[in-house]
Short mmCIF file of C-alpha atoms in Angstrom, two decimals:
data_model
loop_
_atom_site.label_atom_id
_atom_site.label_comp_id
_atom_site.label_asym_id
_atom_site.label_seq_id
_atom_site.Cartn_x
_atom_site.Cartn_y
_atom_site.Cartn_z
CA ILE A 95 141.25 -22.71 5.57
CA GLY A 96 140.40 -23.22 1.91
CA CYS A 97 142.10 -26.63 2.08
CA ILE A 98 139.66 -27.63 4.83
CA ILE A 99 136.71 -26.72 2.61
CA PHE A 100 138.04 -28.75 -0.31
CA PHE A 101 138.78 -31.66 2.02
CA CYS A 102 135.16 -31.59 3.22
CA VAL A 103 133.94 -31.63 -0.37
CA HIS A 104 136.20 -34.59 -1.13
CA LEU A 105 134.99 -36.38 2.02
CA PHE A 106 131.34 -35.84 1.14
CA LEU A 107 131.87 -37.19 -2.39
CA GLU A 108 133.94 -40.13 -1.18
CA ASN A 109 131.14 -41.15 1.20
CA GLN A 110 128.39 -40.50 -1.37
CA VAL A 111 126.94 -37.59 0.63
CA ASN A 112 126.47 -35.79 -2.65
CA GLU A 113 123.79 -33.26 -1.70
CA ASN A 114 126.02 -31.81 0.99
CA ALA A 115 128.97 -31.65 -1.40
CA ILE A 116 126.81 -29.76 -3.90
CA MET A 117 125.56 -27.38 -1.21
CA VAL A 118 129.09 -26.45 -0.14
CA MET A 119 130.35 -26.07 -3.71
CA GLU A 120 127.38 -23.93 -4.77
CA LYS A 121 128.07 -21.61 -1.86
CA LEU A 122 131.72 -21.38 -2.85
CA ILE A 123 130.69 -20.47 -6.38
CA HIS A 124 127.91 -18.03 -5.57
CA GLY A 125 129.71 -16.29 -2.76
CA THR A 126 128.04 -16.99 0.57
CA THR A 127 129.63 -18.22 3.75
CA ALA A 128 130.64 -21.74 2.79
CA THR A 129 131.99 -22.79 6.15
CA ASP A 130 128.87 -21.65 7.98
CA THR A 131 127.23 -24.55 6.17
CA ILE A 132 129.98 -26.97 7.19
CA ASP A 133 129.92 -25.64 10.75
CA HIS A 134 126.16 -26.06 10.93
CA GLU A 135 126.22 -29.52 9.39
CA THR A 136 129.04 -30.93 11.46
CA ASN A 137 128.07 -29.35 14.81
CA GLY A 138 124.35 -29.95 14.73
CA GLY A 139 123.62 -26.26 14.20
CA ALA A 140 125.72 -25.11 17.16
CA GLY A 141 127.43 -21.80 16.63
CA GLY A 142 131.07 -22.18 15.83
CA GLY A 143 131.86 -18.80 14.41
CA GLU A 144 132.47 -17.82 10.83
CA ILE A 145 135.67 -19.30 9.42
CA LEU A 146 135.62 -18.23 5.80
CA SER A 147 133.43 -15.95 3.76
CA THR A 148 133.58 -15.96 -0.02
CA THR A 149 132.36 -13.60 -2.69
CA GLY A 150 132.24 -16.04 -5.56
CA MET A 151 136.00 -16.45 -5.71
CA PHE A 152 135.68 -20.03 -7.05
CA VAL A 153 133.17 -19.25 -9.78
CA GLN A 154 135.80 -19.97 -12.47
CA SER A 155 137.34 -23.01 -10.76
CA PRO A 156 137.54 -26.04 -13.10
CA TYR A 157 138.09 -28.26 -10.05
CA ILE A 158 134.85 -27.14 -8.41
CA GLN A 159 132.92 -27.53 -11.64
CA SER A 160 134.31 -31.03 -12.20
CA GLN A 161 133.36 -32.07 -8.66
CA LEU A 162 129.87 -30.64 -9.15
CA ALA A 163 129.58 -32.74 -12.31
CA VAL A 164 130.67 -35.87 -10.41
CA ALA A 165 128.22 -35.18 -7.56
CA HIS A 166 125.29 -34.75 -9.96
CA TYR A 167 126.39 -37.91 -11.78
CA ASN A 168 126.38 -39.83 -8.50
CA LEU A 169 122.83 -38.59 -7.91
CA ARG A 170 121.91 -39.75 -11.43
CA ASP A 171 121.07 -36.19 -12.39
CA PHE A 172 122.63 -36.79 -15.78
CA ASP A 173 121.36 -33.65 -17.50
CA GLU A 174 122.90 -31.32 -14.90
CA ALA A 175 126.12 -33.36 -14.80
CA GLN A 176 126.35 -33.21 -18.60
CA ARG A 177 125.89 -29.43 -18.51
CA HIS A 178 128.95 -29.12 -16.26
CA PHE A 179 131.03 -31.52 -18.36
CA ILE A 180 130.21 -29.61 -21.55
CA ALA A 181 131.23 -26.36 -19.85
CA LEU A 182 134.51 -27.96 -18.74
CA SER A 183 135.22 -29.18 -22.28
CA GLU A 184 134.52 -25.74 -23.71
CA ARG A 185 136.84 -24.16 -21.14
CA ASP A 186 139.63 -26.68 -21.71
CA SER A 187 139.43 -28.65 -24.95
CA LEU A 188 142.41 -30.82 -23.91
CA ARG A 189 140.89 -31.92 -20.61
CA LEU A 190 140.71 -35.68 -19.92
CA ASP A 191 140.26 -35.68 -16.14
CA GLN A 192 136.77 -37.03 -15.25
CA MET A 193 135.86 -37.27 -18.95
CA ASP A 194 135.45 -41.02 -18.52
CA ILE A 195 132.54 -40.21 -16.19
CA TYR A 196 131.11 -37.98 -18.90
CA SER A 197 131.34 -40.95 -21.27
CA ASN A 198 129.27 -42.99 -18.80
CA ILE A 199 126.53 -40.35 -19.04
CA LEU A 200 126.59 -40.41 -22.83
CA TYR A 201 126.46 -44.21 -22.70
CA VAL A 202 123.40 -44.21 -20.42
CA LYS A 203 121.71 -41.60 -22.61
CA GLU A 204 122.64 -43.69 -25.70
CA ASP A 205 124.11 -40.60 -27.35
CA ARG A 206 126.32 -42.45 -29.81
CA VAL A 207 127.29 -39.37 -31.82
CA SER A 208 128.53 -37.38 -28.81
CA LEU A 209 130.29 -40.43 -27.38
CA SER A 210 132.02 -41.04 -30.71
CA GLN A 211 133.18 -37.42 -30.82
CA LEU A 212 134.44 -37.63 -27.24
CA ALA A 213 136.31 -40.86 -27.97
CA HIS A 214 138.01 -39.42 -31.07
CA ARG A 215 139.00 -36.28 -29.16
CA ALA A 216 140.38 -38.29 -26.22
CA VAL A 217 142.48 -40.53 -28.51
CA LYS A 218 143.84 -37.46 -30.27
CA ILE A 219 144.79 -35.83 -26.94
CA ASP A 220 146.45 -38.87 -25.33
CA LYS A 221 145.64 -42.45 -26.26
CA TYR A 222 147.73 -43.78 -23.37
CA ARG A 223 145.56 -42.29 -20.61
CA PRO A 224 143.31 -44.73 -18.66
CA GLU A 225 140.44 -42.26 -19.10
CA THR A 226 140.83 -42.46 -22.86
CA CYS A 227 140.71 -46.25 -22.81
CA CYS A 228 137.51 -46.22 -20.73
CA ILE A 229 135.88 -43.68 -23.03
CA VAL A 230 136.69 -45.82 -26.09
CA GLY A 231 135.55 -48.92 -24.20
CA ASN A 232 132.19 -47.29 -23.50
CA TYR A 233 131.90 -46.37 -27.17
CA TYR A 234 132.38 -49.99 -28.28
CA SER A 235 130.05 -51.21 -25.55
CA LEU A 236 127.29 -48.91 -26.84
CA LYS A 237 127.86 -50.46 -30.26
CA ALA A 238 127.43 -53.90 -28.61
CA GLN A 239 131.04 -54.82 -29.49
CA HIS A 240 131.64 -56.22 -26.03
CA GLU A 241 134.89 -58.09 -26.76
CA LYS A 242 136.48 -54.92 -28.10
CA ALA A 243 135.16 -52.95 -25.12
CA VAL A 244 136.84 -55.45 -22.76
CA GLN A 245 140.12 -55.01 -24.63
CA TYR A 246 140.06 -51.28 -23.94
CA PHE A 247 139.11 -51.70 -20.28
CA GLN A 248 141.99 -54.17 -19.94
CA ARG A 249 144.26 -51.62 -21.61
CA ALA A 250 143.15 -49.03 -19.02
CA LEU A 251 144.04 -51.47 -16.23
CA LYS A 252 147.48 -52.08 -17.71
CA LEU A 253 148.04 -48.35 -17.33
CA ASP A 254 146.52 -48.20 -13.84
CA ARG A 255 145.66 -51.40 -11.94
CA SER A 256 143.72 -49.45 -9.31
CA TYR A 257 141.44 -47.78 -11.84
CA LEU A 258 138.07 -48.53 -10.26
CA SER A 259 135.82 -47.60 -13.18
CA ALA A 260 137.62 -49.97 -15.54
CA TRP A 261 137.08 -52.98 -13.24
CA THR A 262 133.37 -52.18 -12.79
CA LEU A 263 132.74 -51.48 -16.48
CA MET A 264 134.62 -54.61 -17.49
CA GLY A 265 132.41 -56.59 -15.13
CA HIS A 266 129.36 -55.20 -16.96
CA GLU A 267 130.82 -56.30 -20.29
CA TYR A 268 131.49 -59.82 -19.05
CA VAL A 269 127.87 -60.03 -17.88
CA GLU A 270 126.76 -59.08 -21.40
CA MET A 271 129.10 -61.78 -22.77
CA LYS A 272 127.64 -64.28 -20.26
CA ASN A 273 131.10 -64.86 -18.80
CA THR A 274 129.92 -64.82 -15.19
CA ALA A 275 133.18 -66.06 -13.66
CA ALA A 276 135.13 -63.20 -15.22
CA ALA A 277 132.40 -60.72 -14.26
CA ILE A 278 132.56 -61.81 -10.60
CA GLU A 279 136.34 -61.48 -10.60
CA ALA A 280 136.16 -57.96 -12.08
CA TYR A 281 133.52 -56.81 -9.59
CA ARG A 282 135.49 -58.27 -6.68
CA ARG A 283 138.57 -56.36 -7.79
CA ALA A 284 136.46 -53.19 -7.85
CA VAL A 285 135.16 -53.61 -4.28
CA ASP A 286 138.66 -54.49 -3.10
CA ILE A 287 139.74 -51.06 -4.34
CA ASN A 288 136.72 -49.24 -2.89
CA GLU A 289 134.20 -51.11 -0.79
CA ARG A 290 131.78 -48.16 -1.06
CA ASP A 291 131.41 -48.72 -4.80
CA TYR A 292 127.76 -49.78 -4.73
CA ARG A 293 127.77 -50.29 -8.51
CA ALA A 294 130.20 -53.18 -8.15
CA TRP A 295 128.21 -54.68 -5.25
CA TYR A 296 125.08 -54.46 -7.38
CA GLY A 297 126.93 -56.09 -10.26
CA LEU A 298 127.89 -59.00 -8.00
CA GLY A 299 124.28 -59.39 -6.88
CA GLN A 300 123.04 -59.30 -10.46
CA THR A 301 125.62 -61.86 -11.59
CA TYR A 302 124.76 -64.31 -8.82
CA GLU A 303 121.08 -63.81 -9.63
CA ILE A 304 121.83 -64.83 -13.22
CA LEU A 305 123.51 -67.96 -11.81
CA ASN A 306 120.36 -68.60 -9.74
CA MET A 307 122.47 -68.44 -6.57
CA LEU A 308 119.86 -66.37 -4.83
CA PHE A 309 121.28 -66.35 -1.30
CA TYR A 310 124.56 -64.96 -2.64
CA ALA A 311 122.62 -62.46 -4.75
CA LEU A 312 120.63 -61.34 -1.70
CA PHE A 313 123.83 -60.92 0.31
CA TYR A 314 125.33 -58.56 -2.29
CA PHE A 315 122.08 -56.67 -2.87
CA ASN A 316 121.99 -56.12 0.90
CA LYS A 317 125.45 -54.59 0.61
CA VAL A 318 124.00 -52.08 -1.83
CA SER A 319 121.16 -51.36 0.62
CA PHE A 320 123.66 -50.91 3.45
CA PHE A 321 125.68 -48.28 1.60
CA THR A 322 122.50 -46.57 0.42
CA PHE A 323 121.27 -46.51 4.03
CA PHE A 324 124.64 -45.19 5.21
CA TYR A 325 124.40 -42.45 2.61
CA TRP A 326 120.94 -41.31 3.74
CA VAL A 327 121.89 -41.50 7.41
CA GLY A 328 124.90 -39.31 6.64
CA VAL A 329 122.76 -36.78 4.81
CA HIS A 330 120.14 -36.50 7.56
CA PHE A 331 122.70 -36.47 10.37
CA LEU A 332 124.55 -33.59 8.74
CA GLU A 333 121.26 -31.71 8.30
CA LEU A 334 120.49 -31.84 12.04
#
């Protein structure tokens, strides 16, 4: 039964239904009936019987905390996401999983000191992990060393060609370098891997806008609107 709960969390996050993922995970942590929520959300409130009741058994779960951090990051609640990532780092100082997402938060917040510390720690732990390469790439990007940032994103892709974040972040760097052809290629690779990656769709729209190809830009911005609309429909449908 627990596997079903975790699958639902994964499904919510994969489809950007982040509020529902957070709701389920908070109930798992704080010890209420998690599957009553899933039952209610997926059956329109119809009674389906209690499947699983928890008493906070997942309060110490690093997996749950990491997924909470990702969900808050997706909602652009960077302060709450950072709180979870800091707690994860304190619990496991050798952790690299999802730390590339943490580096995105530090980049957005322009926290160069914390990002530098994270990059040095990641390199010390394992410099051959794709996450490490993305963290270092973000560090150089924040320093406006875009060519060096691209080198590290390319290094991440040599380690894992399906690494979505590296394609999207490399597209951003090429935009900064005014290499629009390379940016378009990077963003297209990202949406080929995951067509729900609205950041890559937005990057394509932005790049075509720079090229003054406004009909193309509008097409890709509409893609962003479509996935945003799908997300809100999913949220409200599950709340019925």
